[in-house]
Coordinates of C-alpha atoms and ligand atoms in Angstrom, one line a residue:
M1 CA -25.0 -5.5 -24.6
S2 CA -22.8 -6.9 -27.2
S3 CA -23.2 -4.4 -30.1
L4 CA -19.4 -4.7 -30.2
S5 CA -19.1 -7.1 -32.9
S6 CA -16.0 -5.7 -35.3
R7 CA -12.9 -4.2 -34.4
N8 CA -14.0 -0.6 -35.0
D9 CA -16.5 -1.2 -32.2
W10 CA -14.1 -2.2 -29.9
E11 CA -11.6 0.7 -31.1
S12 CA -14.1 3.2 -30.6
Y13 CA -15.1 1.9 -27.3
A14 CA -11.6 1.7 -26.2
N15 CA -11.5 5.3 -27.4
R16 CA -14.0 6.4 -24.9
L17 CA -13.0 4.3 -22.1
E18 CA -11.9 6.0 -18.8
I19 CA -9.1 4.0 -17.5
R20 CA -8.3 4.4 -13.8
G21 CA -4.5 4.1 -12.5
Q22 CA -4.9 4.8 -9.1
A23 CA -4.5 2.3 -6.3
F24 CA -7.4 1.1 -4.4
I25 CA -7.1 1.1 -0.6
D26 CA -9.7 1.3 2.2
G27 CA -12.6 1.5 -0.4
E28 CA -11.0 4.4 -2.3
Y29 CA -9.1 5.3 -5.5
V30 CA -5.9 7.0 -4.2
N31 CA -2.5 8.2 -5.4
A32 CA 0.6 6.1 -4.2
V33 CA 2.1 7.8 -1.2
S34 CA 5.4 8.7 -3.0
G35 CA 3.0 10.4 -5.8
E36 CA 5.1 7.9 -8.1
T37 CA 3.5 6.6 -11.4
F38 CA 4.7 4.2 -14.0
P39 CA 3.4 4.4 -17.7
C40 CA 1.2 1.3 -19.0
L41 CA 1.5 0.8 -22.5
S42 CA -0.6 -1.3 -24.6
P43 CA 1.4 -3.8 -26.5
I44 CA -0.7 -3.8 -29.6
D45 CA 0.5 -0.5 -30.6
G46 CA 2.6 1.3 -28.0
R47 CA -0.2 3.6 -26.9
L48 CA -0.2 5.0 -23.3
L49 CA -3.3 3.6 -21.5
A50 CA -2.9 5.1 -18.1
D51 CA -0.2 6.3 -15.7
V52 CA -0.5 3.8 -12.8
A53 CA 0.3 4.2 -9.4
S54 CA 3.5 3.0 -8.3
C55 CA 3.2 1.4 -5.1
D56 CA 5.7 0.8 -2.2
T57 CA 6.2 0.1 1.5
D58 CA 3.9 2.9 2.6
D59 CA 1.1 2.0 0.5
A60 CA 1.7 -1.9 1.4
N61 CA 1.5 -0.5 5.4
N62 CA -1.8 1.7 4.5
A63 CA -3.5 -1.5 2.7
V64 CA -2.5 -4.0 5.5
A65 CA -3.8 -1.8 8.2
S66 CA -7.1 -1.2 6.6
A67 CA -7.3 -5.0 5.9
R68 CA -6.4 -5.9 9.4
Q69 CA -8.9 -3.6 10.8
V70 CA -11.8 -4.9 8.8
F71 CA -10.5 -8.2 9.8
E72 CA -10.6 -7.3 13.5
D73 CA -14.0 -5.5 13.1
G74 CA -15.7 -8.5 12.0
A75 CA -17.9 -6.8 9.6
W76 CA -16.8 -9.3 6.8
S77 CA -14.9 -12.1 8.7
Q78 CA -17.7 -13.0 11.2
L79 CA -20.4 -12.5 8.7
P80 CA -22.6 -15.9 8.7
P81 CA -21.4 -17.7 5.6
A82 CA -24.6 -17.5 3.9
E83 CA -24.5 -13.8 4.1
R84 CA -21.0 -13.7 2.8
K85 CA -22.2 -16.0 -0.1
K86 CA -24.5 -13.3 -1.3
V87 CA -22.3 -10.5 -1.4
V88 CA -19.8 -12.9 -3.2
I89 CA -22.1 -14.0 -5.8
R90 CA -23.1 -10.3 -6.2
F91 CA -19.5 -9.6 -7.0
A92 CA -19.3 -12.3 -9.6
E93 CA -22.5 -10.9 -11.3
L94 CA -21.0 -7.4 -11.2
I95 CA -17.9 -8.9 -13.2
E96 CA -20.4 -10.4 -15.7
E97 CA -22.4 -7.1 -16.2
N98 CA -19.1 -5.3 -16.9
R99 CA -17.9 -8.0 -19.1
D100 CA -17.0 -5.9 -22.2
E101 CA -15.3 -3.1 -20.3
L102 CA -13.2 -5.7 -18.4
A103 CA -12.2 -7.8 -21.5
L104 CA -11.4 -4.6 -23.5
L105 CA -9.0 -3.6 -20.2
E106 CA -7.3 -7.3 -20.6
T107 CA -6.9 -7.0 -24.4
L108 CA -5.4 -3.4 -24.4
D109 CA -3.2 -3.9 -21.2
M110 CA -1.8 -7.4 -22.1
G111 CA -2.5 -7.9 -25.9
K112 CA -4.4 -11.1 -25.7
P113 CA -7.5 -11.5 -28.4
I114 CA -10.5 -10.0 -27.3
R115 CA -12.6 -12.9 -28.0
Y116 CA -10.7 -14.9 -25.4
A117 CA -10.4 -12.2 -22.7
K118 CA -14.1 -12.3 -23.0
A119 CA -14.8 -16.1 -23.5
V120 CA -12.0 -17.3 -21.1
D121 CA -11.0 -14.7 -19.0
V122 CA -13.8 -12.7 -17.9
Y123 CA -16.1 -15.7 -18.1
G124 CA -13.6 -17.8 -15.9
A125 CA -13.3 -15.1 -13.4
A126 CA -17.0 -14.7 -12.7
R127 CA -17.3 -18.4 -12.5
A128 CA -14.5 -18.7 -10.0
I129 CA -15.9 -16.3 -7.7
R130 CA -19.6 -17.5 -8.1
W131 CA -18.6 -21.1 -7.5
S132 CA -16.6 -20.1 -4.2
G133 CA -19.3 -18.2 -3.3
E134 CA -21.8 -21.0 -3.8
A135 CA -19.5 -23.4 -1.9
V136 CA -19.0 -21.4 1.5
D137 CA -22.2 -22.4 3.2
K138 CA -21.9 -26.1 2.1
I139 CA -18.5 -26.8 3.8
Y140 CA -19.1 -28.4 7.0
D141 CA -16.2 -28.9 9.8
E142 CA -15.3 -32.2 11.6
V143 CA -16.0 -33.8 14.8
A144 CA -13.4 -36.3 15.9
P145 CA -14.1 -39.9 17.0
T146 CA -13.7 -39.5 20.6
P147 CA -14.2 -41.3 23.8
H148 CA -17.8 -40.9 25.4
N149 CA -16.8 -38.4 27.9
E150 CA -14.8 -36.0 25.4
I151 CA -15.9 -34.1 22.3
G152 CA -13.0 -33.0 19.5
M153 CA -14.0 -30.3 17.2
I154 CA -12.0 -29.6 14.2
T155 CA -12.6 -26.4 12.7
R156 CA -11.6 -24.0 9.9
E157 CA -11.3 -20.3 10.4
P158 CA -10.5 -17.4 8.1
I159 CA -6.7 -16.8 8.6
G160 CA -6.8 -12.9 8.6
V161 CA -4.9 -10.7 6.0
V162 CA -4.0 -12.4 2.7
A163 CA -1.6 -11.1 0.1
A164 CA -2.2 -12.1 -3.4
I165 CA 0.7 -11.7 -5.9
V166 CA -0.4 -12.5 -9.6
P167 CA 1.2 -12.6 -13.2
W168 CA 0.1 -10.8 -16.3
N169 CA -0.8 -13.8 -18.6
F170 CA -4.4 -14.1 -17.0
P171 CA -4.4 -11.2 -15.0
M172 CA -8.1 -11.5 -13.9
L173 CA -8.6 -15.0 -13.9
M174 CA -5.4 -15.7 -11.8
A175 CA -6.4 -13.0 -9.6
C176 CA -10.0 -14.4 -9.3
W177 CA -9.1 -18.1 -8.7
K178 CA -7.6 -16.7 -5.4
L179 CA -10.2 -13.8 -4.4
G180 CA -12.9 -16.4 -4.6
P181 CA -11.9 -18.9 -1.8
A182 CA -9.9 -16.0 0.0
L183 CA -13.0 -13.6 0.3
A184 CA -15.5 -16.4 0.6
S185 CA -14.0 -17.5 3.4
G186 CA -14.0 -14.2 5.4
N187 CA -10.6 -12.9 5.1
S188 CA -9.3 -9.4 3.9
V189 CA -7.1 -9.3 0.9
I190 CA -4.5 -7.2 -0.9
L191 CA -4.1 -8.0 -4.3
K192 CA -0.6 -7.2 -6.1
P193 CA -1.5 -7.3 -10.2
S194 CA 1.7 -7.8 -12.1
E195 CA 3.1 -4.2 -13.2
K196 CA 2.5 -5.5 -16.7
S197 CA -1.1 -5.9 -16.3
P198 CA -2.4 -3.7 -13.6
L199 CA -5.7 -2.6 -15.2
T200 CA -8.4 -5.0 -14.5
A201 CA -7.4 -5.8 -11.0
L202 CA -7.9 -2.1 -9.9
R203 CA -11.5 -2.4 -11.6
L204 CA -12.3 -5.2 -9.4
G205 CA -11.5 -3.4 -6.2
Q206 CA -14.6 -1.0 -7.1
L207 CA -16.6 -4.1 -8.2
A208 CA -16.2 -6.0 -4.8
L209 CA -17.3 -2.6 -2.9
D210 CA -20.2 -2.0 -5.1
A211 CA -21.0 -5.8 -4.6
G212 CA -21.2 -4.7 -0.7
M213 CA -17.9 -6.1 0.5
P214 CA -17.1 -3.6 3.6
K215 CA -14.0 -1.2 2.6
G216 CA -10.5 -2.7 3.3
V217 CA -11.8 -6.1 2.5
L218 CA -10.3 -5.9 -1.0
N219 CA -7.3 -3.5 -1.7
V220 CA -5.4 -3.5 -4.6
L221 CA -1.8 -2.2 -5.2
P222 CA -0.4 -1.9 -8.5
G223 CA 3.3 -1.6 -8.7
F224 CA 6.6 -3.4 -9.2
G225 CA 7.5 -6.9 -7.6
H226 CA 10.8 -5.7 -6.1
T227 CA 9.0 -2.5 -4.4
V228 CA 5.6 -3.4 -3.4
G229 CA 5.6 -7.2 -3.8
K230 CA 8.5 -7.6 -1.9
A231 CA 6.9 -5.1 0.8
L232 CA 3.9 -7.3 1.1
A233 CA 6.0 -10.8 1.1
L234 CA 7.9 -9.2 4.1
H235 CA 5.1 -7.4 5.7
M236 CA 4.9 -8.8 9.5
D237 CA 1.0 -8.4 9.6
V238 CA 0.4 -10.6 6.2
D239 CA -0.6 -13.8 7.5
T240 CA -0.9 -15.6 3.8
L241 CA 0.9 -14.9 0.8
V242 CA -0.6 -16.8 -2.3
F243 CA 1.3 -16.3 -5.5
T244 CA 1.2 -17.3 -9.1
G245 CA 4.0 -16.5 -11.3
S246 CA 7.8 -17.8 -12.1
T247 CA 9.4 -20.5 -10.0
R248 CA 12.3 -17.9 -9.6
I249 CA 10.2 -15.4 -7.7
A250 CA 8.4 -18.2 -6.0
K251 CA 11.6 -19.4 -4.4
Q252 CA 12.3 -16.0 -3.4
L253 CA 8.7 -15.4 -1.6
M254 CA 9.7 -18.5 0.6
I255 CA 12.8 -16.6 1.7
Y256 CA 11.0 -13.6 2.4
A257 CA 8.6 -15.2 4.6
G258 CA 11.5 -17.0 6.3
E259 CA 12.9 -13.7 6.9
S260 CA 9.8 -12.2 8.3
N261 CA 6.9 -13.6 10.2
M262 CA 6.9 -17.3 8.8
K263 CA 3.7 -16.3 6.8
R264 CA 2.0 -19.2 4.9
V265 CA 3.2 -19.2 1.1
W266 CA 1.4 -21.0 -1.5
L267 CA 2.9 -21.1 -5.1
E268 CA 1.6 -21.6 -8.2
A269 CA 4.7 -21.7 -10.4
G270 CA 6.0 -22.3 -14.1
G271 CA 5.9 -25.2 -16.3
K272 CA 7.4 -27.4 -18.9
S273 CA 4.8 -29.5 -19.6
P274 CA 5.0 -32.5 -21.8
N275 CA 2.5 -33.7 -24.5
I276 CA 2.9 -37.3 -25.1
V277 CA 1.4 -38.7 -28.3
F278 CA 1.5 -42.4 -28.6
A279 CA 1.2 -44.2 -32.2
D280 CA -2.1 -45.5 -31.1
A281 CA -3.7 -42.4 -30.0
P282 CA -7.5 -42.4 -31.1
D283 CA -7.4 -39.4 -33.5
L284 CA -4.2 -38.1 -34.8
D285 CA -5.9 -35.1 -36.2
A286 CA -7.6 -34.1 -33.3
A287 CA -4.2 -34.7 -31.5
A288 CA -2.3 -32.2 -33.7
E289 CA -5.2 -29.5 -33.4
S290 CA -4.7 -29.9 -29.7
A291 CA -0.9 -29.9 -30.0
A292 CA -1.2 -26.5 -32.0
S293 CA -3.4 -24.8 -29.5
A294 CA -1.6 -26.0 -26.3
I295 CA 1.3 -24.0 -27.5
A296 CA -0.5 -20.8 -29.4
F297 CA -3.4 -20.3 -27.2
N298 CA -2.7 -17.0 -25.2
Q299 CA 0.4 -16.4 -27.4
G300 CA 1.9 -19.6 -25.7
E301 CA 2.0 -17.3 -22.6
V302 CA 0.3 -20.2 -20.4
C303 CA 1.8 -21.9 -17.3
T304 CA 0.4 -25.1 -18.8
A305 CA 1.5 -24.7 -22.3
G306 CA 2.2 -27.7 -24.0
S307 CA 5.4 -26.6 -24.9
R308 CA 7.4 -30.1 -25.2
L309 CA 5.4 -32.7 -27.8
L310 CA 7.0 -36.3 -27.3
V311 CA 6.0 -38.1 -30.0
E312 CA 6.4 -41.9 -30.9
A313 CA 9.0 -41.9 -33.5
S314 CA 6.9 -44.3 -36.0
I315 CA 4.6 -41.3 -36.5
K316 CA 6.7 -38.4 -35.9
D317 CA 6.9 -37.0 -39.3
V318 CA 3.4 -37.2 -40.2
F319 CA 2.3 -36.0 -36.9
V320 CA 4.6 -32.8 -37.0
E321 CA 3.2 -32.1 -40.5
K322 CA -0.3 -32.1 -39.3
V323 CA 0.7 -29.8 -36.0
V324 CA 2.3 -27.3 -38.7
A325 CA -0.8 -27.4 -40.7
A326 CA -3.0 -26.8 -37.7
L327 CA -0.9 -23.9 -36.6
K328 CA -1.8 -21.9 -39.9
G329 CA -5.0 -21.3 -37.9
W330 CA -2.9 -19.9 -34.8
Q331 CA -1.5 -16.7 -36.8
P332 CA -1.3 -13.5 -34.9
G333 CA -3.9 -10.9 -35.7
H334 CA -5.4 -7.6 -34.2
P335 CA -6.2 -8.2 -31.0
L336 CA -9.4 -6.4 -31.1
D337 CA -10.5 -8.0 -34.2
P338 CA -13.2 -10.5 -32.8
D339 CA -12.0 -13.1 -35.1
T340 CA -8.2 -13.2 -34.0
Q341 CA -6.8 -16.1 -32.4
V342 CA -3.2 -15.2 -31.4
G343 CA -2.4 -11.6 -30.1
A344 CA 0.4 -9.4 -29.1
M345 CA 3.2 -10.5 -26.8
V346 CA 2.7 -8.7 -23.2
D347 CA 5.9 -6.3 -23.5
Q348 CA 9.1 -5.9 -25.6
Q349 CA 11.0 -7.7 -22.9
Q350 CA 8.9 -10.6 -23.3
L351 CA 9.1 -10.8 -26.9
N352 CA 12.8 -10.3 -26.7
T353 CA 13.0 -13.6 -24.6
V354 CA 11.0 -15.5 -26.9
L355 CA 13.2 -14.5 -30.0
S356 CA 16.2 -15.2 -27.8
Y357 CA 15.2 -18.7 -27.5
I358 CA 14.3 -19.4 -30.9
G359 CA 17.9 -18.3 -31.5
K360 CA 19.1 -20.6 -28.8
G361 CA 17.2 -23.5 -30.4
T362 CA 18.8 -22.8 -33.8
D363 CA 22.4 -22.5 -32.2
A364 CA 21.8 -25.9 -30.3
G365 CA 21.2 -27.6 -33.6
A366 CA 17.4 -28.3 -33.4
N367 CA 15.5 -28.0 -36.8
L368 CA 13.4 -25.0 -37.2
V369 CA 10.2 -26.4 -39.2
C370 CA 8.0 -23.2 -38.9
G371 CA 7.6 -19.7 -37.7
G372 CA 10.7 -18.0 -35.9
T373 CA 10.4 -14.3 -36.6
R374 CA 8.4 -11.2 -35.3
V375 CA 5.5 -10.2 -37.5
M376 CA 3.1 -7.3 -37.8
E377 CA 6.0 -4.7 -36.8
A378 CA 4.4 -1.8 -38.9
S379 CA 1.4 -2.0 -36.6
G380 CA 3.7 -0.9 -33.7
G381 CA 2.7 -4.2 -31.8
L382 CA 4.8 -7.0 -30.4
F383 CA 3.6 -10.2 -32.5
V384 CA 5.7 -13.4 -33.1
E385 CA 4.7 -16.3 -35.4
P386 CA 3.9 -19.9 -33.6
T387 CA 7.4 -21.7 -33.9
V388 CA 8.1 -25.1 -33.9
F389 CA 11.5 -26.9 -33.5
D390 CA 11.7 -30.7 -34.4
N391 CA 14.7 -33.1 -33.5
V392 CA 15.1 -31.2 -30.1
N393 CA 17.1 -33.1 -27.3
N394 CA 15.6 -32.9 -23.8
D395 CA 18.7 -31.2 -22.9
M396 CA 18.5 -28.4 -24.9
S397 CA 17.5 -25.1 -23.2
I398 CA 14.3 -24.7 -25.2
A399 CA 13.3 -28.2 -23.8
R400 CA 14.4 -27.4 -20.3
E401 CA 13.4 -23.8 -19.6
E402 CA 10.0 -22.1 -19.4
I403 CA 9.9 -19.7 -22.7
F404 CA 6.5 -18.4 -22.2
G405 CA 5.8 -17.8 -25.6
P406 CA 4.6 -19.8 -29.0
V407 CA 7.3 -22.0 -29.2
L408 CA 7.1 -25.7 -29.6
S409 CA 10.0 -28.3 -28.7
V410 CA 9.3 -31.6 -30.8
I411 CA 11.2 -34.7 -29.0
T412 CA 10.6 -38.4 -30.2
F413 CA 10.6 -41.7 -28.3
D414 CA 10.3 -45.4 -28.9
T415 CA 8.9 -46.8 -25.9
P416 CA 6.4 -45.9 -23.1
E417 CA 9.1 -46.2 -20.5
Q418 CA 11.2 -43.7 -22.5
A419 CA 8.5 -41.2 -23.0
I420 CA 7.9 -41.5 -19.2
A421 CA 11.5 -40.9 -18.2
I422 CA 11.5 -37.9 -20.8
A423 CA 8.5 -36.2 -19.5
N424 CA 9.8 -36.5 -15.9
D425 CA 13.2 -35.2 -16.4
T426 CA 12.5 -31.6 -15.7
D427 CA 12.5 -29.3 -12.7
Y428 CA 8.8 -28.8 -13.3
G429 CA 5.6 -30.7 -12.7
L430 CA 2.5 -28.8 -13.5
A431 CA 0.5 -30.5 -16.0
S432 CA 1.1 -33.4 -18.7
A433 CA -1.1 -35.2 -21.4
V434 CA -1.3 -38.5 -22.9
W435 CA -2.8 -39.8 -26.2
T436 CA -3.4 -43.6 -26.7
S437 CA -6.3 -45.7 -27.4
D438 CA -4.9 -48.3 -25.0
I439 CA -6.9 -47.9 -21.3
S440 CA -4.0 -49.6 -19.8
K441 CA -1.3 -47.5 -21.0
A442 CA -3.3 -44.5 -20.5
H443 CA -3.6 -45.2 -16.9
K444 CA -0.1 -46.5 -16.2
T445 CA 1.4 -43.4 -18.1
A446 CA -0.7 -41.1 -16.0
K447 CA 0.2 -42.5 -12.7
A448 CA 3.7 -42.5 -13.5
L449 CA 3.8 -38.9 -14.4
R450 CA 4.9 -36.4 -11.7
T451 CA 2.8 -33.6 -12.5
G452 CA -0.5 -32.1 -10.7
M453 CA -2.7 -32.4 -13.5
V454 CA -2.9 -35.1 -16.4
W455 CA -4.9 -35.0 -19.4
I456 CA -5.9 -38.0 -21.2
N457 CA -6.7 -37.8 -25.2
H458 CA -7.2 -34.0 -25.0
Y459 CA -5.2 -30.8 -23.4
D460 CA -6.0 -28.3 -20.8
G461 CA -8.9 -29.9 -19.3
G462 CA -10.9 -29.2 -16.1
D463 CA -13.0 -26.7 -14.7
M464 CA -13.8 -25.2 -11.0
T465 CA -14.3 -28.6 -9.7
A466 CA -10.8 -29.9 -10.1
P467 CA -7.8 -28.4 -8.5
F468 CA -5.2 -26.9 -10.4
G469 CA -1.4 -26.6 -9.3
G470 CA 1.9 -28.5 -9.6
Y471 CA 4.3 -31.0 -8.3
K472 CA 8.1 -30.3 -8.0
Q473 CA 9.0 -26.8 -8.5
S474 CA 5.9 -25.9 -10.2
G475 CA 4.6 -25.2 -6.8
N476 CA 2.6 -26.2 -3.8
G477 CA -1.1 -25.9 -2.9
R478 CA -3.8 -25.6 -5.2
D479 CA -6.1 -23.1 -6.9
K480 CA -10.0 -24.2 -7.6
S481 CA -12.0 -26.7 -6.1
L482 CA -12.5 -27.2 -2.5
H483 CA -8.7 -28.0 -1.8
A484 CA -8.2 -24.3 -2.6
F485 CA -10.1 -23.3 0.9
E486 CA -7.3 -24.9 2.6
K487 CA -5.3 -22.2 1.8
Y488 CA -7.3 -19.6 3.2
T489 CA -8.1 -21.1 6.5
E490 CA -6.4 -22.3 9.6
V491 CA -7.2 -25.6 11.3
K492 CA -8.1 -25.3 14.9
A493 CA -8.5 -28.5 17.2
T494 CA -10.8 -27.7 20.3
W495 CA -11.1 -30.6 22.9
I496 CA -14.0 -30.5 25.6
A497 CA -14.1 -32.6 28.5
L498 CA -17.7 -33.4 29.4
Ligands
LIG1 P1 6.8 -13.3 -12.2 O1 7.3 -14.1 -11.4 O2 8.1 -12.2 -13.0 O3 6.2 -12.1 -11.4 C1 4.8 -12.5 -11.1 C2 4.3 -11.7 -9.8 O4 5.2 -11.4 -8.9 C3 4.2 -10.2 -10.5 O5 3.0 -9.5 -10.0 C4 5.6 -9.5 -9.8 O6 5.4 -7.9 -10.1 C5 5.7 -10.2 -8.6 N1 7.1 -10.1 -8.1 C6 8.5 -10.1 -9.1 N2 9.3 -9.9 -8.4 C7 9.1 -10.1 -6.9 C8 9.3 -10.0 -5.5 N3 10.9 -9.9 -5.7 N4 8.8 -9.9 -4.5 C9 7.3 -10.0 -4.7 N5 6.9 -10.1 -5.9 C10 7.6 -10.1 -7.0 O7 5.9 -14.1 -13.4 P2 5.1 -13.3 -14.5 O8 6.4 -13.1 -15.5 O9 4.3 -12.3 -14.2 O10 4.5 -14.7 -15.0 C11 4.5 -15.8 -15.7 C12 5.1 -16.9 -14.8 O11 3.7 -17.2 -14.2 C13 5.2 -18.0 -15.5 O12 6.4 -18.9 -15.1 C14 4.0 -19.1 -15.6 O13 4.3 -20.4 -15.4 C15 3.6 -18.7 -14.1 N6 2.2 -18.9 -14.0 C16 2.0 -20.0 -13.3 C17 0.5 -20.3 -13.2 C18 0.1 -21.7 -12.5 O14 -1.3 -21.7 -11.9 N7 1.0 -22.5 -12.1 C19 -0.5 -19.9 -14.1 C20 0.0 -18.6 -14.5 C21 1.4 -18.0 -14.9
LIG2 MN1 0.2 -4.0 -19.7

């Protein structure tokens, strides 16, 4: 269907697109019980995309009741895995069939380049759903090594009602990493997208229904964190809460669970990932290209952004020069132009945060090597240049706090021990990368890094087969791979005397 090959094509598609802002509950689009809405503005040019239902406690109650009822009915939860598989795979196909619309919604809503909305977000979302569907009739339970006169069965069962609260940086992709295993396992789900990016999630509700999921199996509640997000997190009839977002809110969700029904809480939170480049890296040009994309891709709004570049002192000057040169290919452009690599920041608040960290870096005495300013302001959009600070000390706030924008901190080291110490000197533990030709140094460093993911001689690798998630204050539990199913099932031990 892709006659959409220019910015003009996408603009005219955008102008005729019908955008729904209602909540999706029990198989229908509905207004919030209160009738309240909030404006969904595009960060590309400030245009109003839709008035979106501002859900709250009453809507959460309705969605949880619907989700609970269908779970108890068994129309989904007790379907044979091979049957659920067919419907989940059909859901993935519908995402693929609607890829242009979904990519456009994502770009208009959160400002990312259309090429990546399609090639990364929509592609990855469909892949996550399909992979989970394909897996579900191939997962076996266990039989315990019992004495001759007993049988011990260890089985996994769907857990019930799952609330999924997701962020705005990869709205549909983060949702689908959770929806795949949650739905394939037989649960009912209430998806709460970020107030900054509700549009694709709302569309997914209809596609799931069209794929054959009974009503109530997937509900979508747009609205704010402190209203409908909190209502779900405190709900006495939500069994599991899965979350992707900031560490600050992740901690709050653990408190809500403790204050309510001790629902299981699984958290994918923030990061401040070290990208360690040794002088013996196999290809410094490739490492520099990779360091540039690790901070500029998705406007730096990536939980695994390579935001701390740790460079061996002997190559620092030449390497930083290469990174700055590579970043010339990562300058912001109009997100609907298919050639654009870097789009708009998600909203004014996020742009302000990024600019304020740039100010903090300068104030702390770091050396601004490139970038540092807002650009393309006349477009009415929220664009900022990729920014590099050199001479950063790991104690500075730009090295400790997650900026969630295209701001790179360069820190030098002399020995592998120093590199590891600096890399691990952080509250976070999501990802890290190591560049070296020395296989022994690569493995020793990888083992010493306290992160859920380690990349060697590349950045941001992995696919649905590998678990994704962090150590320390980057969270618990994993998305993707068969490990993700652990979050959506309870373990039952059934012991039989013969
Ligand atoms: P955020 O924590 O502000 O919000 C995330 C979600 O939580 C949103 O839907 C929001 O509405 C909701 N929320 C906010 N307050 C709430 C409350 N009191 N109760 C219930 N829900 C509440 O994060 P964000 O700004 O949307 O996303 C950026 C963050 O996400 C970054 O920290 C980033 O590192 C993280 N992230 C992590 C991963 C990962 O897999 N580890 C992936 C992507 C993004
Ligand atoms: Mn938006």
